[in-house]
Structures are given as structure tokens and as C-alpha cells.
Coordinates of C-alpha atoms in Angstrom, one line a residue:
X107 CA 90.6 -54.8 73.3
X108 CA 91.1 -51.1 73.8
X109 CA 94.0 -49.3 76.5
X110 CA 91.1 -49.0 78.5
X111 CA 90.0 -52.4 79.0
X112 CA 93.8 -53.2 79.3
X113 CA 93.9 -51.0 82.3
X114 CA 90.8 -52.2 83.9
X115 CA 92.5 -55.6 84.2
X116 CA 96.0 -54.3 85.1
X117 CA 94.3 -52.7 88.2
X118 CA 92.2 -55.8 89.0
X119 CA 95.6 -57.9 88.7
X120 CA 97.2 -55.9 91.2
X121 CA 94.0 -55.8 93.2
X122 CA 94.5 -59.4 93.5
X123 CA 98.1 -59.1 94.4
X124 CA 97.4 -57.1 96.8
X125 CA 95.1 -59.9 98.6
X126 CA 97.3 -62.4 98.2
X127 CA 99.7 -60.7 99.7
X128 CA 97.8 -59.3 102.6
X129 CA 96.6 -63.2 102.9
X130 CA 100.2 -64.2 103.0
X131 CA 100.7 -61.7 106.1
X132 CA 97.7 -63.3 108.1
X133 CA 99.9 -66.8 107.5
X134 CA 96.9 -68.1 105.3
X135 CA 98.1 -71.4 103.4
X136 CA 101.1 -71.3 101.6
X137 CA 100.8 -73.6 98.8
X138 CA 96.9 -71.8 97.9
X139 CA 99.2 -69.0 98.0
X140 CA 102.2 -69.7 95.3
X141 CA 99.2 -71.3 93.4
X142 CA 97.4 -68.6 93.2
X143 CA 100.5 -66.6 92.6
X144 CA 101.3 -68.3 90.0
X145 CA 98.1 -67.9 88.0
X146 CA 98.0 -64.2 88.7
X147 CA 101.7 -64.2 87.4
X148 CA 100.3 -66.1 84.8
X149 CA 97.4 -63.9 84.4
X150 CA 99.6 -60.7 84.8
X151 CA 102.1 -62.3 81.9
X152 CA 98.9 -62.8 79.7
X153 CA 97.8 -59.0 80.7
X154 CA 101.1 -57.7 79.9
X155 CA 101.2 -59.6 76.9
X156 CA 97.8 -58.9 75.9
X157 CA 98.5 -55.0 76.7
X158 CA 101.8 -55.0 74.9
X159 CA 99.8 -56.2 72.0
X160 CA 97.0 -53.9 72.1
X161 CA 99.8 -51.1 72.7
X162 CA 101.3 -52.0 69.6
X163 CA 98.3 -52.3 67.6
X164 CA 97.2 -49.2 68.9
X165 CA 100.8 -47.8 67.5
X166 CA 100.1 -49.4 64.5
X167 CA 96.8 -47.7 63.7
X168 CA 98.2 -44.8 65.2
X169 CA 100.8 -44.9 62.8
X170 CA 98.3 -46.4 59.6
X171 CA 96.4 -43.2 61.1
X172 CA 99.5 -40.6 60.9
X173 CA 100.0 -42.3 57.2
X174 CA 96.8 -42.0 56.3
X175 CA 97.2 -38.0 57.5
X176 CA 100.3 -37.7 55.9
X177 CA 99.5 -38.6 52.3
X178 CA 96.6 -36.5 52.9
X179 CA 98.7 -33.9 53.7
X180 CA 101.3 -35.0 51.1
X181 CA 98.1 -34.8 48.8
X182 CA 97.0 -31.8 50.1
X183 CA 100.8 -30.3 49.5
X184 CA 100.8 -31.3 45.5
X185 CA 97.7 -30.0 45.3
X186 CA 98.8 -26.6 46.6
X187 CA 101.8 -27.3 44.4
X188 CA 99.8 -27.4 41.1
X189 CA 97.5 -24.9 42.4
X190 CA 100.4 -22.6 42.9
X191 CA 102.1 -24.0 39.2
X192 CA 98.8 -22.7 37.8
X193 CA 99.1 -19.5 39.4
X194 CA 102.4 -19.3 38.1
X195 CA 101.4 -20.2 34.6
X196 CA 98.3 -17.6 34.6
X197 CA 100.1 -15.0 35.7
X198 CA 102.5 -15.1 33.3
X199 CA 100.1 -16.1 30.7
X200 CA 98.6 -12.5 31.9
X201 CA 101.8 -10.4 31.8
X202 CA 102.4 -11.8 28.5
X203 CA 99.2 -11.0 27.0
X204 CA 99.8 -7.3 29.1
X205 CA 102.7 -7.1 27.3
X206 CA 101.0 -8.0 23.5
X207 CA 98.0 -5.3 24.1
X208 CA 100.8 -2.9 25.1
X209 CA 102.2 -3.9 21.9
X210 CA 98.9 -4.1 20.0
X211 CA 98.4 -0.6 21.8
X212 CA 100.8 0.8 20.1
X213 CA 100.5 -0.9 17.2
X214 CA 97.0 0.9 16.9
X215 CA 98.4 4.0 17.7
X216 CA 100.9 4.0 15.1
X217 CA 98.3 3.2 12.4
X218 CA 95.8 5.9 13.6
X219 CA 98.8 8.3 13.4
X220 CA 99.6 6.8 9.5
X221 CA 95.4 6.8 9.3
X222 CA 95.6 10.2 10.2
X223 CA 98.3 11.1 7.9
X224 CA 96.9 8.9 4.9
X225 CA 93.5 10.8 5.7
X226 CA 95.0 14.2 5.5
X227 CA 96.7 13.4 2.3
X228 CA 93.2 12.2 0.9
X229 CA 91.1 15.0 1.8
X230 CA 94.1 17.2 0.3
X231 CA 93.8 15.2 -2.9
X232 CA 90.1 15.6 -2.9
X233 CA 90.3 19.0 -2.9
X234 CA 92.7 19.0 -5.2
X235 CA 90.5 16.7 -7.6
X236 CA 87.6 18.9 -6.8
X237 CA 89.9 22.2 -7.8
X238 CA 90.8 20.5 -11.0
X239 CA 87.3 19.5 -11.6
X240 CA 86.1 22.6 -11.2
X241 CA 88.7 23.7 -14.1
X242 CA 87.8 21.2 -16.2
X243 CA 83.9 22.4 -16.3
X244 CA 84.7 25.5 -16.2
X245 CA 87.0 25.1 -19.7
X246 CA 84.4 23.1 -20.3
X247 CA 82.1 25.8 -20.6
X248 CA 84.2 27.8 -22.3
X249 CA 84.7 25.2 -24.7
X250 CA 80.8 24.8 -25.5
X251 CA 80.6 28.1 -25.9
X252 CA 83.4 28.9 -28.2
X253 CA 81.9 25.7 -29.8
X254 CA 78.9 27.6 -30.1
X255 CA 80.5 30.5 -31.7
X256 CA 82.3 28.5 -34.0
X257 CA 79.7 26.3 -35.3
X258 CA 77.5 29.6 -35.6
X259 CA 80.3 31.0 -37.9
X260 CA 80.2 27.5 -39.3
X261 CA 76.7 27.2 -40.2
X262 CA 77.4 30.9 -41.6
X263 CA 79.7 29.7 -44.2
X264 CA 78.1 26.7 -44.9
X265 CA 74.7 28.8 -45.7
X266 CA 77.0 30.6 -47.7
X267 CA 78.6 27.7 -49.7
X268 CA 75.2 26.9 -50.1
X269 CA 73.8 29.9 -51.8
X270 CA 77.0 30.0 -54.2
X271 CA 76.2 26.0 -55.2
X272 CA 72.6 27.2 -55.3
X273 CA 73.8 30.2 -58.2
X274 CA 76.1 27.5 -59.5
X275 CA 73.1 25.0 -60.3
X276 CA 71.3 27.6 -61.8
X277 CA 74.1 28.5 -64.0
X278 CA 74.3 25.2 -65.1
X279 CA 70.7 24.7 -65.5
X280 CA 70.9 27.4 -67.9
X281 CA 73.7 26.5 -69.5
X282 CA 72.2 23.0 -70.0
X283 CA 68.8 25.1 -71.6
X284 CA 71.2 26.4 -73.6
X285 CA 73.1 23.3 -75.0
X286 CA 69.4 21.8 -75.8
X287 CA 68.2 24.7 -77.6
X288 CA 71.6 24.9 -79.7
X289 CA 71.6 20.7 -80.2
X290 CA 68.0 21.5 -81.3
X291 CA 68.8 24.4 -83.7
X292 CA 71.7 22.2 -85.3
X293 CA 69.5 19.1 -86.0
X294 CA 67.0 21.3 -87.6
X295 CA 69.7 22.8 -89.8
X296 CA 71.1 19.7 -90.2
X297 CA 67.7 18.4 -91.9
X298 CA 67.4 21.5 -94.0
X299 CA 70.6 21.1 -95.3
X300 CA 70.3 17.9 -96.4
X301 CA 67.0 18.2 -97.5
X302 CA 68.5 21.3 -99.9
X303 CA 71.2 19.3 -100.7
X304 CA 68.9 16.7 -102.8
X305 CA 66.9 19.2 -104.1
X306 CA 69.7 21.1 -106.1
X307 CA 71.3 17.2 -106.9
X308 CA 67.9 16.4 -108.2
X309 CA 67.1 19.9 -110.4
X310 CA 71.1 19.9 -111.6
X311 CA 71.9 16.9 -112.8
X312 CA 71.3 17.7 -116.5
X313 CA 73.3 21.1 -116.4
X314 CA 77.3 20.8 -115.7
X315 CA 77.2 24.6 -114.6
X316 CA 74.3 23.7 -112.2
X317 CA 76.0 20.7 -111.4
X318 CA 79.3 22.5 -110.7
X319 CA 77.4 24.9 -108.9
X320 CA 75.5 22.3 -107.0
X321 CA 78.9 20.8 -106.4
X322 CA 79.9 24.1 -104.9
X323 CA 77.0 24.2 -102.7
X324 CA 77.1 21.0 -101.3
X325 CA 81.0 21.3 -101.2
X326 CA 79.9 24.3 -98.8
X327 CA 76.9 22.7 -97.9
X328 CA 79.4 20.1 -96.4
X329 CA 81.6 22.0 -94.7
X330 CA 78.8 23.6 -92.9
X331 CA 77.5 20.6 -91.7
X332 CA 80.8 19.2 -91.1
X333 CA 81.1 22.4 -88.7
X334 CA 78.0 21.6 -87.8
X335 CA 78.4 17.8 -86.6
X336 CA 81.9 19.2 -84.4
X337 CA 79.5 21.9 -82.4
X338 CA 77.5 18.8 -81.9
X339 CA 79.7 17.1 -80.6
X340 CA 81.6 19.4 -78.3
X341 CA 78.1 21.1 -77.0
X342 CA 77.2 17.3 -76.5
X343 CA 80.7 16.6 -74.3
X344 CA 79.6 20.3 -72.7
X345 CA 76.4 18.8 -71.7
X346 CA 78.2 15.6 -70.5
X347 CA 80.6 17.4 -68.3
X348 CA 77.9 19.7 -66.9
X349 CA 75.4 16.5 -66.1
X350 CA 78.6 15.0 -64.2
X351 CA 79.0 18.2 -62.7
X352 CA 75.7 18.6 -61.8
X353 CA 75.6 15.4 -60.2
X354 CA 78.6 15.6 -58.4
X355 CA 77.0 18.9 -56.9
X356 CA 73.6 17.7 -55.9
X357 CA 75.5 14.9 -54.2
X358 CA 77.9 17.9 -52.3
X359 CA 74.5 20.0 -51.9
X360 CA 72.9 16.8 -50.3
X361 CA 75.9 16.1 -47.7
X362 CA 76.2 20.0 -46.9
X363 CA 72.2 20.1 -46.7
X364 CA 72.6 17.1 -44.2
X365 CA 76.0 18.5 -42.0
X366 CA 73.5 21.7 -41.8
X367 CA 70.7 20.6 -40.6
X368 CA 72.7 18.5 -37.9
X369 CA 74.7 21.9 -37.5
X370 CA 71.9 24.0 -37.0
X371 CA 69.6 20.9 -34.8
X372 CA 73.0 21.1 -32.1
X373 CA 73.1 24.7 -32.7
X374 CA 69.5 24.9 -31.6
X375 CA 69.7 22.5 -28.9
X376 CA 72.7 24.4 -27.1
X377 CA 71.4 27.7 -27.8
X378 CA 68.1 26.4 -25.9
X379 CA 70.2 24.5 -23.0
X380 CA 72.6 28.0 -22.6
X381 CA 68.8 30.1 -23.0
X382 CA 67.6 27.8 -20.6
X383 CA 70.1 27.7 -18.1
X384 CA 70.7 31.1 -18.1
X385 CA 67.5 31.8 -17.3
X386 CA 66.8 29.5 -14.6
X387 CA 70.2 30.2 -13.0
X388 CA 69.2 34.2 -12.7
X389 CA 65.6 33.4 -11.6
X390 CA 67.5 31.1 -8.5
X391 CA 69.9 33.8 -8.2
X392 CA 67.0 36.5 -8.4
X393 CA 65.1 34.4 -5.3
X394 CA 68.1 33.9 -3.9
X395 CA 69.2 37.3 -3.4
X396 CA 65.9 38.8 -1.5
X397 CA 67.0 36.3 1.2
X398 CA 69.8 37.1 4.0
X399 CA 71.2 35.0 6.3
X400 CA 71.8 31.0 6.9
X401 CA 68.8 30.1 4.7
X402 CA 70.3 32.1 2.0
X403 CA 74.0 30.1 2.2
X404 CA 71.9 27.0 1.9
X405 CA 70.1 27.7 -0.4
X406 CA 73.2 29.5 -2.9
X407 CA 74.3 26.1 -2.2
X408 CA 71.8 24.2 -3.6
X409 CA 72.2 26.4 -6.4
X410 CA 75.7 26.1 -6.7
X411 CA 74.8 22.1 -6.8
X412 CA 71.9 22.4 -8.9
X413 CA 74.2 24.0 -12.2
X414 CA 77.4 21.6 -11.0
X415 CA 75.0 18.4 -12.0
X416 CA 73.4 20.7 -14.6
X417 CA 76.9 21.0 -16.2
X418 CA 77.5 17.8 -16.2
X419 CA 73.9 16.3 -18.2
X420 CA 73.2 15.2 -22.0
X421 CA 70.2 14.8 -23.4
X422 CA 69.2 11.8 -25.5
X423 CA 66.9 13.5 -27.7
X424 CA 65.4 10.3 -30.0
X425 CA 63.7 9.4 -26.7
X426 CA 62.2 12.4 -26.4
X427 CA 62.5 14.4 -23.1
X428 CA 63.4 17.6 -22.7
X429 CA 65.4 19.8 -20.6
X430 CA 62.5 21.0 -18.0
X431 CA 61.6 17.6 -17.3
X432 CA 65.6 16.9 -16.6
X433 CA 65.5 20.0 -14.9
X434 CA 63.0 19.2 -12.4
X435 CA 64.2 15.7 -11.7
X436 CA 67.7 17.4 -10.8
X437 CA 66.4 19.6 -8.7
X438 CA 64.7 17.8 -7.1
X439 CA 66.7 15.4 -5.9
X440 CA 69.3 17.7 -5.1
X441 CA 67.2 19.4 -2.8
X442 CA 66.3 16.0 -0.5
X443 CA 69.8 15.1 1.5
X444 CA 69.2 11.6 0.9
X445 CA 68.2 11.4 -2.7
X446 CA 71.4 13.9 -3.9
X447 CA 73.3 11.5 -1.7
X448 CA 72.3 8.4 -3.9
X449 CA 72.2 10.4 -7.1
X450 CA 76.2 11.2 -6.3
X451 CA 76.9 7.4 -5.3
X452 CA 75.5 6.5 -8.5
X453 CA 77.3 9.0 -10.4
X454 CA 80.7 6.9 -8.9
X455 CA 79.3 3.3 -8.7
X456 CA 77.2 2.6 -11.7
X457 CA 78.3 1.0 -14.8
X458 CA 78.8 3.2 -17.6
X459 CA 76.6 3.3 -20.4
X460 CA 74.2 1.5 -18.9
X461 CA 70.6 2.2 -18.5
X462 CA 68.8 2.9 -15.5
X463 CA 65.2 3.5 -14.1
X464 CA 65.5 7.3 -12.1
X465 CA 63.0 6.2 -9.4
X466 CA 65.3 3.2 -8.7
X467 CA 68.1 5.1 -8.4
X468 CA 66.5 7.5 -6.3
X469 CA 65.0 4.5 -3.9
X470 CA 68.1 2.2 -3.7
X471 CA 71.3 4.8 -5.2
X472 CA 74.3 2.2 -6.5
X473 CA 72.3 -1.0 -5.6
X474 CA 69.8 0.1 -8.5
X475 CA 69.4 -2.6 -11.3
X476 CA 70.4 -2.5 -14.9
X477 CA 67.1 -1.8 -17.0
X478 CA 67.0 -4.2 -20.2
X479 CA 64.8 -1.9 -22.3
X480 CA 63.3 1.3 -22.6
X481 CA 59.7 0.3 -22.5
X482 CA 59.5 -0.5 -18.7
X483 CA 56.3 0.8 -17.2
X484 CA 55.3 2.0 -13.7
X485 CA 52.5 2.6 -12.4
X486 CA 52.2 6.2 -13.3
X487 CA 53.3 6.2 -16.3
X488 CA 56.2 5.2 -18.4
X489 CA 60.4 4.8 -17.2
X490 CA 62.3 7.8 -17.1
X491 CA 65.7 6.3 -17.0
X492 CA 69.0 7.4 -17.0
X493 CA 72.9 6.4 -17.8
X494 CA 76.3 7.8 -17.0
X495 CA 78.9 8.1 -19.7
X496 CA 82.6 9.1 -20.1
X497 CA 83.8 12.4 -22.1
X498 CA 87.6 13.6 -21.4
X499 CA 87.9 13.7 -17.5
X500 CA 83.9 14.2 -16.1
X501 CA 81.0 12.1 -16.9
X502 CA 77.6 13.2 -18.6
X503 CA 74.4 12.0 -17.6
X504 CA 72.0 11.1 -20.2
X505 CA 68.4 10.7 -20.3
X506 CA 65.4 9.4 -21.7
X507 CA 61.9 9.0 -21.0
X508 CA 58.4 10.3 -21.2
X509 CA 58.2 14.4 -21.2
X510 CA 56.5 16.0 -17.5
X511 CA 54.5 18.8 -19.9
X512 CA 56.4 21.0 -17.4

């Protein structure tokens, strides 16, 4: 039953009070009266009762209500609690990680500054390196050069060596003649001696004068031949010695015949490269000059690079290519951006003394592969291949390969 309903019946309760009493006032019948009295005070007890009740329950689930409202509120509160916790927590979650990129910040900026610093040492080593390279090829240069000189004065005396051993073997040749005709002329005298000798034994063995006189003969007869038989033998030691000697110099004549015709094969080889070199350097150079401006530093540049890389190659001459063909692959890929850009990787990267094919090198620079043999074909033509090796403090490129017919 709800407040309303309770009020309904309080106002009906006193309506009836209110008839009672105006029946009491018209002197209506007592006892109906106090009867009826009672069962409204009855009634009224039961209505207060009942209202008393319902106003209590009401409080109740007012106060199950306000409960209900103040855990949700309570609820509510933690929430906003945990909520603001959070807050808390991100925020300073946030100024520390403000604080570590500060710190990272600077962190950075303290490397870039020892980057900077490590980068500006580097390019001053570099040029440094490239200073000192520089005088390396250029005593390099000089060296060949002088090399040149010296294995030209070299070649000089051994050409003269040569033409005294030359005299030399003919003396002994003669000499040896000589000992053979002599050895000759004593075994014929030796024969006719002997051969005179039994003769007079023969006719003068009856007459003691002719016998002493025999005797004397071959008394002198014997003494020659002794003399003889000596001149023999020291003409045949003579001949001995000069064989050994002769043999000994057709063994030196062999091993100065061989250093010379190495000698003069380098000889000619450098005096081709320098011919060479020379001539293509002053036929750039000529080009060069009849041009003016920015085209003209570029391309004195390229020039400049072209005899850097030229210094710096060897030729493998048992496989046959020459220096044109070299030439014109250097030059060539010097004058693409890209290709001189792999060829100078690969002059830092690759393995030394390791073969390589050129058109791989010039395709894929340090990622080139090793080739296994000389024989690898393409498909116009054969390999022209290259490797890098160490002398002193630079490196020489060597090559090999089929000739252009430049």
C-alpha cells in the first residue's frame, strides 16, 4: 500500500468521525454510537498502524534507495579515484620519458658534435692518404724510370760481357784447334820415331859401332820422345782445363743469354708502356687544351683519373692482351660516373690476387664473383678478367684476356 492509499483512508476515517460525531449532536443512539466508535478507533488504530508501516517501509526503500545511490556514488568516486591515479601515473610516465628524449637529445647532440669531429679528422686523413699516395706514385715513377735507365745501362754491360765471352770462346776454340793439331803432330812423330828406332836396331845389330851409334840414337831417340810423351800430356791437361772452361762458359753464356733476353723483353715492355703513355697523355692533353671553360676542368679531370689508374696497372703478358685494349677498358669506365665508381669499390673490396671477369665488375662493382678459370666465355667473345695485387703501399691491376685489335 502506497502514502497515497494510506491517505485516502485517513481522510475517509475522519470523514466517518466526523458523522458520528455530528450523529452524536442530533442525540442519535448512543450505544450504535460507542460501537461504531470503537470500530473506527479500531479502524483508525489499524490505519495508523497500517500507515506507520507503509511509512517505514517507504523509509526503508528510501533508505535501500539512498544506499543503492550511495555505493553508486561510492563507485562512481573510486572510479574517478583510479581514473585520476592513472592520470597521475601517465603523466608522470610522460615527464619521465620528456625528461629521457631531453636526455637522448642531448645524447645525440653530443655524438653529432664527436661525429662531426671524428669526420673532420677522417677527411683530413684522407687527404692526407691521398697526399702521400700521390708521393708514392709519383717516386714511383721516378723509380721505373731510373729502373729504366739502369737496366738500359744494364743490358749495356751485359751485351758487353757478352761480346768479351764471345772473343773468349773463340780464343779457346782456337786454342783447342791448336792443342789437336799439336796432339796430332806428336803422335805422328811418335810413330816415326819408333818406327826409325827398329829400323837402325834391325840394320845394327851385327856392327858394335852401329850398335853404339844406334844406341846413341835411340838414347836420343828416347829422350825426344820422352819430351815428347810430357807435351802430350800437359797439351792434354791444357785441353782438359780449356773443355772445363769452356763448359763452364757456355753455361755463364746461357744464364747471361737468358737474364738478357728477360732484360731486354721488360726493357721493351716499359719502353712501349712509357712510349705509349706518353703519347696518349699529350694527345688528351693536346684535345684538352683547344677547350676552355667547365667542360675543359672535367674533362682535365678525367685525364688526371685516366693516368692515376693508368699508373697504377700490370700487364699479364702470357695471356696475351695488350696495353690499347687495357687502355680502352680504363677509359672507358672512367668516363661513366657509375662504372669508375664500381671500378674504385673494387679496387678497395676485392680479394687480392684473385681473378675476376671485367664486365662483372663493371655490372655488380665488389659484389662481382671470383672467376675459377681463364677460359670463361661470353657471348661475344672470350673473359677479359682482371685482379688486384699488392706491391709496397698501392696496388697494381693485372690483366688478361682476349686482345680488342684496337
Amino acid at each position: 500500500m502506497s502514502v497515497f492509499d494510506f491517505d485516502v483512508a485517513s481522510n475517509t476515517l475522519a470523514q466517518c468521525i466526523d458523522f458520528c460525531n455530528s450523529r452524536t449532536r442530533r442525540g442519535e443512539n448512543t450505544r450504535f454510537f460507542l460501537h461504531h466508535r470503537q470500530d473506527l478507533a479500531r479502524e483508525r488504530q489499524e490505519a495508523q498502524q497500517a500507515l506507520q508501516q507503509a511509512k517505514q517501509k517507504d523509509a526503508q526503500d528510501a533508505l535501500q534507495d539512498a544506499r543503492v545511490k550511495l555505493d553508486h556514488v561510492q563507485q562512481e568516486r573510486r572510479q574517478q579515484e583510479q581514473e585520476e591515479l592513472q592520470l597521475s601515473t601517465r603523466h608522470q610516465v610522460l615527464q619521465g620519458q620528456t625528461q629521457q628524449q631531453a636526455t637522448d637529445r642531448q645524447a645525440l647532440e653530443e655524438e653529432k658534435a664527436v661525429l662531426a669531429t671524428d669526420r673532420q679528422a677522417l677527411e683530413e686523413e684522407k687527404a692526407a692518404v691521398a697526399r702521400e699516395r700521390q708521393i708514392v706514385e709519383e717516386e714511383k715513377a721516378a723509380r721505373t724510370f731510373e729502373e729504366l735507365e739502369n737496366v738500359s745501362e744494364r743490358v749495356d754491360t751485359v751485351q758487353a760481357f757478352i761480346e768479351v765471352a764471345g772473343q773468349t770462346n773463340d780464343r779457346l776454340a782456337a786454342a783447342q784447334t791448336e792443342a789437336a793439331s799439336t796432339t796430332s803432330l806428336i803422335d805422328q812423330r811418335l810413330t816415326h820415331v819408333v818406327d826409325q828406332q827398329l829400323e837402325s836396331i834391325v840394320s845394327k845389330l851385327g856392327d858394335v859401332q852401329g850398335v853404339a851409334e844406334g844406341t846413341n840414337n835411340r838414347l836420343a831417340l828416347i829422350e825426344d820422345v820422352a819430351e815428347g810423351t810430357g807435351l802430350h800430356d800437359r797439351l792434354t791437361s791444357i785441353k782438359n782445363e780449356i773443355d772445363n772452361g769452356r763448359r763452364a762458359l757456355d753455361d755463364i753464356r746461357i744464364v747471361v743469354t737468358t737474364e738478357n733476353e728477360l732484360l731486354k723483353t721488360r726493357v721493351d715492355a716499359l719502353r712501349q708502356r712509357n712510349l705509349e703513355l706518353t703519347l696518349q697523355l699529350e694527345s688528351y692533353c693536346g684535345i684538352g687544351a683547344t677547350e676552355s671553360g667547365s667542360f675543359n676542368h672535367e674533362w682535365l679531370a678525367l685525364v688526371n683519373e685516366v693516368r692515376r689508374n693508368l699508373l697504377s696497372i700490370n700487364v699479364s703478358k702470357p695471356q696475351g692482351c695488350d696495353l690499347r685494349t687495357i687502355l680502352y677498358h680504363i677509359a672507358k669506365a672512367v668516363q661513366n660516373r657509375t662504372l669508375h665508381h664500381r671500378l674504385a669499390v673494387f679496387r678497395v673490396a676485392s680479394q687480392w690476387n684473385d681473378w675476376y671477369c671485367w664486365e662483372d665488375v663493371m655490372n655488380r662493382g665488389q659484389d662481382a664473383v671470383v672467376v675459377e678459370g681463364p677460359y670463361r666465355l661470353h657471348q661475344n667473345g672470350a673473359c677479359f678478367q682482371v685482379k688486384r695485387v699488392e706491391e709496397g703501399f698501392s696496388d697494381l691491376l693485372v690483366f688478361r684476356g682476349p686482345n680488342l685489335g684496337l
